[in-house]
Structures are given as C-alpha cells and as structure tokens.
Short mmCIF file of C-alpha atoms in Angstrom, two decimals:
data_model
loop_
_atom_site.label_atom_id
_atom_site.label_comp_id
_atom_site.label_asym_id
_atom_site.label_seq_id
_atom_site.Cartn_x
_atom_site.Cartn_y
_atom_site.Cartn_z
CA MET A 15 0.03 0.23 -0.05
CA PHE A 16 1.38 3.20 -0.73
CA SER A 17 1.76 6.31 1.30
CA LEU A 18 0.51 9.74 -0.06
CA ALA A 19 1.55 12.02 3.05
CA LYS A 20 5.50 12.27 1.41
CA PRO A 21 3.68 13.53 -1.74
CA VAL A 22 1.61 15.91 -0.27
CA SER A 23 3.51 17.35 1.84
CA LEU A 24 6.32 18.06 -0.90
CA ILE A 25 3.42 19.77 -2.86
CA ALA A 26 2.60 22.14 0.46
CA LEU A 27 5.89 23.01 0.89
CA THR A 28 6.64 23.80 -3.20
CA LEU A 29 3.03 25.81 -2.77
CA LEU A 30 4.11 27.75 0.49
CA GLY A 31 7.45 28.78 -1.10
CA PHE A 32 6.32 29.83 -4.19
CA THR A 33 3.93 31.98 -1.92
CA LEU A 34 6.53 33.65 0.49
CA ALA A 35 9.11 34.36 -3.13
CA SER A 36 6.06 36.16 -4.48
CA CYS A 37 5.53 38.17 -1.41
CA GLN A 38 8.89 39.39 -1.20
CA ALA A 39 9.22 40.05 -4.77
CA ASN A 40 6.78 42.63 -4.53
CA PRO A 41 6.95 43.94 -1.13
CA THR A 42 6.26 47.85 -2.79
CA LYS A 43 2.87 47.02 -3.37
CA LEU A 44 1.68 46.49 0.30
CA GLU A 45 3.34 49.57 1.37
CA GLU A 46 2.61 51.67 -1.58
CA PRO A 47 -0.52 53.18 -0.63
CA GLU A 48 0.67 53.98 2.93
CA ALA A 49 3.91 56.05 1.61
CA LYS A 50 1.09 58.01 -0.59
CA THR A 51 -0.48 58.76 2.38
CA GLN A 52 2.82 59.63 4.43
CA ALA A 53 4.12 61.86 1.13
CA LYS A 54 0.39 63.46 1.27
CA ASN A 55 0.43 64.08 4.89
CA THR A 56 3.90 65.74 4.70
CA LEU A 57 3.38 68.27 2.14
CA SER A 58 -0.31 68.85 3.74
CA SER A 59 1.65 70.19 6.63
CA LEU A 60 4.20 71.86 4.98
CA ASP A 61 1.21 74.30 3.17
CA GLU A 62 -0.07 75.26 6.41
CA ASN A 63 3.00 76.34 7.50
CA LYS A 64 3.36 78.97 4.91
CA GLY A 65 1.78 82.32 5.05
CA VAL A 66 2.03 85.49 2.65
CA ILE A 67 1.55 88.95 3.47
CA GLN A 68 0.33 91.07 0.64
CA GLY A 69 0.18 95.19 0.36
CA VAL A 70 1.13 98.11 -2.26
CA VAL A 71 3.93 100.99 -1.19
CA THR A 72 3.24 104.20 -2.34
CA TYR A 73 3.90 108.05 -1.70
CA THR A 74 2.31 111.04 -1.61
CA GLU A 75 5.34 113.09 -3.35
CA ASN A 76 4.70 114.71 -6.62
CA ARG A 77 7.82 112.62 -8.19
CA PHE A 78 9.10 110.54 -10.48
CA LEU A 79 10.83 107.03 -9.68
CA LEU A 80 13.83 107.35 -11.87
CA GLY A 81 16.52 105.31 -13.10
CA ASN A 82 17.05 101.53 -11.79
CA GLN A 83 15.23 100.99 -8.06
CA THR A 84 14.46 98.05 -6.24
CA LEU A 85 11.69 97.37 -3.83
CA LEU A 86 12.38 96.23 0.03
CA VAL A 87 9.81 95.22 2.31
CA MET A 88 10.60 93.30 5.40
CA LEU A 89 8.94 91.53 8.18
CA GLU A 90 10.77 92.12 11.52
CA ASP A 91 10.19 90.65 14.95
CA VAL A 92 10.63 93.84 17.25
CA SER A 93 9.58 92.22 20.45
CA ARG A 94 12.61 93.45 22.29
CA GLN A 95 13.24 97.24 22.86
CA ASP A 96 16.87 96.89 23.70
CA ALA A 97 18.24 94.80 20.84
CA PRO A 98 17.82 95.52 17.07
CA ALA A 99 14.83 93.96 15.23
CA GLU A 100 15.20 90.36 13.95
CA LEU A 101 14.46 89.95 10.55
CA ILE A 102 11.60 86.97 9.66
CA SER A 103 11.28 87.67 6.20
CA GLN A 104 11.36 89.99 3.43
CA ASP A 105 10.06 90.79 -0.43
CA LYS A 106 13.06 91.83 -2.66
CA HIS A 107 12.43 92.78 -6.04
CA GLU A 108 13.38 95.34 -9.19
CA ILE A 109 10.86 97.82 -9.60
CA LYS A 110 9.27 97.83 -13.51
CA GLY A 111 6.92 100.43 -12.90
CA GLN A 112 5.36 103.68 -11.01
CA ILE A 113 3.71 103.72 -7.76
CA PRO A 114 1.44 101.75 -6.03
CA LEU A 115 4.03 99.24 -5.76
CA THR A 116 3.00 95.46 -5.10
CA PHE A 117 4.92 93.32 -3.04
CA ALA A 118 4.54 89.83 -0.99
CA ILE A 119 6.11 88.56 1.67
CA HIS A 120 6.45 84.46 1.81
CA TYR A 121 7.02 83.62 5.53
CA ASP A 122 7.20 80.49 7.65
CA LYS A 123 4.44 80.97 10.15
CA ARG A 124 6.49 78.79 12.54
CA LYS A 125 8.82 81.28 12.90
CA LEU A 126 6.16 83.80 14.50
CA GLN A 127 5.17 83.46 18.37
CA ILE A 128 2.58 83.97 20.61
CA GLY A 129 3.03 87.53 22.37
CA HIS A 130 5.38 89.06 19.97
CA ARG A 131 5.34 92.04 18.37
CA TYR A 132 6.02 92.70 14.19
CA ASN A 133 6.65 95.18 12.26
CA LEU A 134 6.48 96.16 8.47
CA ARG A 135 9.11 98.25 6.88
CA ALA A 136 9.78 99.42 3.33
CA GLN A 137 12.76 101.04 1.52
CA ILE A 138 12.93 101.65 -2.34
CA LEU A 139 16.60 101.24 -3.38
CA ASP A 140 19.18 101.98 -6.60
CA THR A 141 19.60 98.95 -7.50
CA THR A 142 23.31 99.24 -8.80
CA THR A 143 24.83 101.05 -5.30
CA GLY A 144 22.19 100.05 -3.28
CA ALA A 145 21.78 103.55 -1.59
CA ILE A 146 18.68 104.34 -0.01
CA ASN A 147 16.22 106.68 -1.73
CA TRP A 148 13.04 106.41 -0.41
CA LEU A 149 12.10 104.90 3.00
CA SER A 150 9.25 104.16 5.47
CA SER A 151 9.03 106.73 8.28
CA GLN A 152 6.98 105.28 10.71
CA PRO A 153 6.21 101.70 11.81
CA TYR A 154 3.06 99.81 10.32
CA PRO A 155 2.09 96.70 12.98
CA TYR A 156 1.61 93.84 11.49
CA VAL A 157 -0.94 90.66 13.84
CA PRO A 158 -1.38 87.74 12.04
CA GLY A 159 -4.88 86.75 10.05
CA LEU A 160 -6.16 90.75 11.36
CA THR A 161 -3.82 92.79 9.36
CA GLN A 162 -5.59 93.79 6.10
CA ASP A 163 -5.22 96.24 3.18
CA ILE A 164 -2.05 96.88 3.68
CA ASN A 165 -0.61 100.26 2.53
CA ILE A 166 3.59 101.67 3.52
CA LYS A 167 3.62 105.22 2.31
CA VAL A 168 7.58 105.91 1.56
CA HIS A 169 9.29 109.29 1.62
CA SER A 170 12.46 110.36 -0.43
CA PHE A 171 15.81 110.24 1.39
CA ASP A 172 18.98 111.94 0.43
CA SER A 173 20.03 111.38 -3.46
CA GLN A 174 16.18 110.36 -4.51
CA VAL A 175 15.33 114.18 -4.02
CA ARG A 176 17.62 115.14 -6.73
CA LYS A 177 16.79 111.75 -8.73
CA ALA A 178 12.79 112.19 -8.66
CA SER A 179 12.10 115.34 -9.95
CA GLN A 180 8.75 117.05 -10.95
CA PHE A 181 10.33 118.18 -13.97
CA GLN A 182 12.50 115.82 -16.75
CA THR A 183 14.13 116.81 -19.71
CA PHE A 184 15.12 113.94 -22.65
CA MET A 185 16.55 114.26 -25.79
CA CYS A 186 15.28 112.36 -28.59
CA GLY A 187 17.90 112.27 -31.22
CA LYS A 188 18.59 116.12 -31.09
CA GLU A 189 15.39 117.25 -30.36
CA LYS A 190 14.53 118.17 -26.77
CA LEU A 191 11.23 116.86 -25.00
CA THR A 192 10.49 118.13 -21.76
CA VAL A 193 8.03 116.17 -19.16
CA LEU A 194 6.15 117.88 -15.95
CA LEU A 195 4.58 115.40 -13.84
CA ILE A 196 1.23 116.60 -12.64
CA GLY A 197 -0.10 113.98 -10.20
CA LYS A 198 -1.04 110.92 -12.18
CA LYS A 199 -0.98 112.98 -15.57
CA ILE A 200 2.01 113.86 -17.11
CA LYS A 201 2.46 117.92 -19.53
CA LEU A 202 4.77 116.83 -22.42
CA THR A 203 6.13 118.90 -24.61
CA PHE A 204 7.83 118.26 -27.64
CA GLN A 205 8.26 120.19 -31.60
CA GLY A 206 6.56 122.59 -30.20
CA ARG A 207 3.88 121.45 -29.14
CA GLN A 208 1.69 120.41 -25.73
CA TRP A 209 -0.26 117.33 -24.47
CA ILE A 210 -1.69 116.52 -21.38
CA LEU A 211 -1.38 112.69 -21.07
CA PRO A 212 -3.01 110.94 -18.32
CA GLN A 213 -1.39 107.62 -17.33
CA VAL A 214 -2.52 104.41 -18.70
CA GLN A 215 -1.81 100.21 -17.64
CA SER A 216 1.53 99.15 -18.39
CA ALA A 217 3.56 95.67 -17.80
CA SER A 218 6.37 97.32 -17.30
CA GLY A 219 7.73 101.54 -17.15
CA ALA A 220 5.27 104.05 -17.23
CA LYS A 221 2.92 105.28 -19.81
CA TYR A 222 1.06 107.97 -20.59
CA ARG A 223 -1.62 108.52 -23.65
CA THR A 224 -4.38 110.73 -25.12
CA GLY A 225 -5.61 110.50 -28.57
CA SER A 226 -2.86 109.70 -31.30
CA ILE A 227 0.14 110.60 -28.30
CA SER A 228 1.59 108.42 -26.04
CA PHE A 229 4.87 108.16 -24.24
CA TRP A 230 6.49 105.40 -22.21
CA MET A 231 9.26 105.80 -20.02
CA LYS A 232 11.27 103.37 -17.85
CA GLY A 233 14.70 104.55 -15.77
CA ALA A 234 16.48 106.89 -17.94
CA ASN A 235 14.82 105.62 -21.15
CA ALA A 236 11.36 106.59 -23.43
CA ILE A 237 9.68 106.36 -26.36
CA PHE A 238 7.50 108.97 -27.99
CA MET A 239 4.97 107.53 -29.96
CA GLU A 240 2.93 109.51 -32.32
CA THR A 241 -0.07 107.79 -34.57
CA GLY A 242 0.69 106.85 -37.93
CA LYS A 243 4.47 108.50 -37.65
CA PRO A 244 7.51 106.28 -36.52
CA ALA A 245 8.39 106.03 -32.44
CA LYS A 246 11.23 108.00 -31.74
CA ARG A 247 13.35 106.64 -28.63
CA CYS A 248 14.81 109.31 -25.95
CA ALA A 249 17.16 109.12 -23.26
CA LEU A 250 17.06 111.31 -20.08
CA GLU A 251 19.39 114.42 -20.16
CA GLN A 252 22.70 114.47 -17.89
#
C-alpha cells in the first residue's frame, strides 16, 4: 500500500515556497498606499506652515521714480526694545513701473510667536549702489490673521530728492522733450506742441496716452509715439 503523505507534504511545501517568494518579490505593493498617504500628509503640513503678506507701497510726493530702483519690504520681530529688530522674511525685487508698488512676503508661520510684536518696513534702493532713496518713516504693525489692506507710505531720502523731480528733460536724437509730472498725468512738450497725458496701464515702466499721442518711460529711457509716424527713442538728459 502506497503512502500519499510524503508527496502531499512536498506539494504543500512547494506552494508555500512560491507564496513566500511572491510576497518578497513585490513588497512595495503593500507599502505603496501607506507611502502615498505619508507624502500627502507631509505636503499638507508644509502648506499649513506657509504664510504670505501682500500689500502696496506708495508715496504722496509729486515725483517720478527714475533710474533702476529695487523695492525692499521687510517683516521684522520688534518685541525686544533692547535689541535690533529681527528679520523674519522679506520681498526684494526690481521695480518695473511707478506707484503703487505691489509686494508679497512669503514666510514660515512657525517663526511667529504668540506675544511677540511684528512690524513691516519698506525701502526703495538704487539697484546699482544699494543706496536708500525712499523709506517708510513710521512703523506698520502686522498682526497675523488680522492685518489687512496694507499700504506702506515712503518718503524721499537723500539722493532721491535730486533724482526724482517733477520736471524731466529727454533728448530724442537732437530734439528736446520735456515732461512735467502733475499727479497721475504729465504735461509733455515736444516739437513746439504740448499735451496733457493721463497715465494708463503698462506691463513695465510708466505709460501715458491721449488721442494719437503715447509716451512710455522706464528709468532713463523713453519712447514718444504718434499714430502714423515712426516712434522716437529718447534718453534722459544728464
């Protein structure tokens, strides 16, 4: 009489071996959902720790922003009266137009502590030299989650008084063009004619337009445009 116990045992062991080998060959399939969940939770946690402060910087002086200028807006911890303010974060970028200037300070919420006092401060710098041309003259308190409609006002400082005047002269080839700033408009004089041009939206620099006349300026460069005629490139008179 033959015994089936040994063949059956061999078959069972063989099947068990295949099962174990299959599990070892694909371990990640069991862990993949858990890994995705952990990654999702990590990203969510990082997003919760990110904050942003948005606002504008303006000034009331009837002046142009000329030359290459950089806007710097800082978020500082001013809790300690016996120590300098601690910088939390800042937004620093080159200015592409005229006021109002927008800013967005991205910061880590974990750096803000309950019971501490925070201020916003703004400066407009000469991009080349780093000299301060405009700065905020008063503190702008920032309370996380409460402060809204931020408008930081700056005033001219030192060399900016000379560089940002109400009256500017450009040379368009051999022809002189003058610009007088009147609020958000300019009085433009060129080729024996005069126009009052209101400011219009521009992706870069400052643009003014009325009827067939347009005038665009950025830093020391400008372009005078008249419908039906070639544009004239101009440079600030030194």
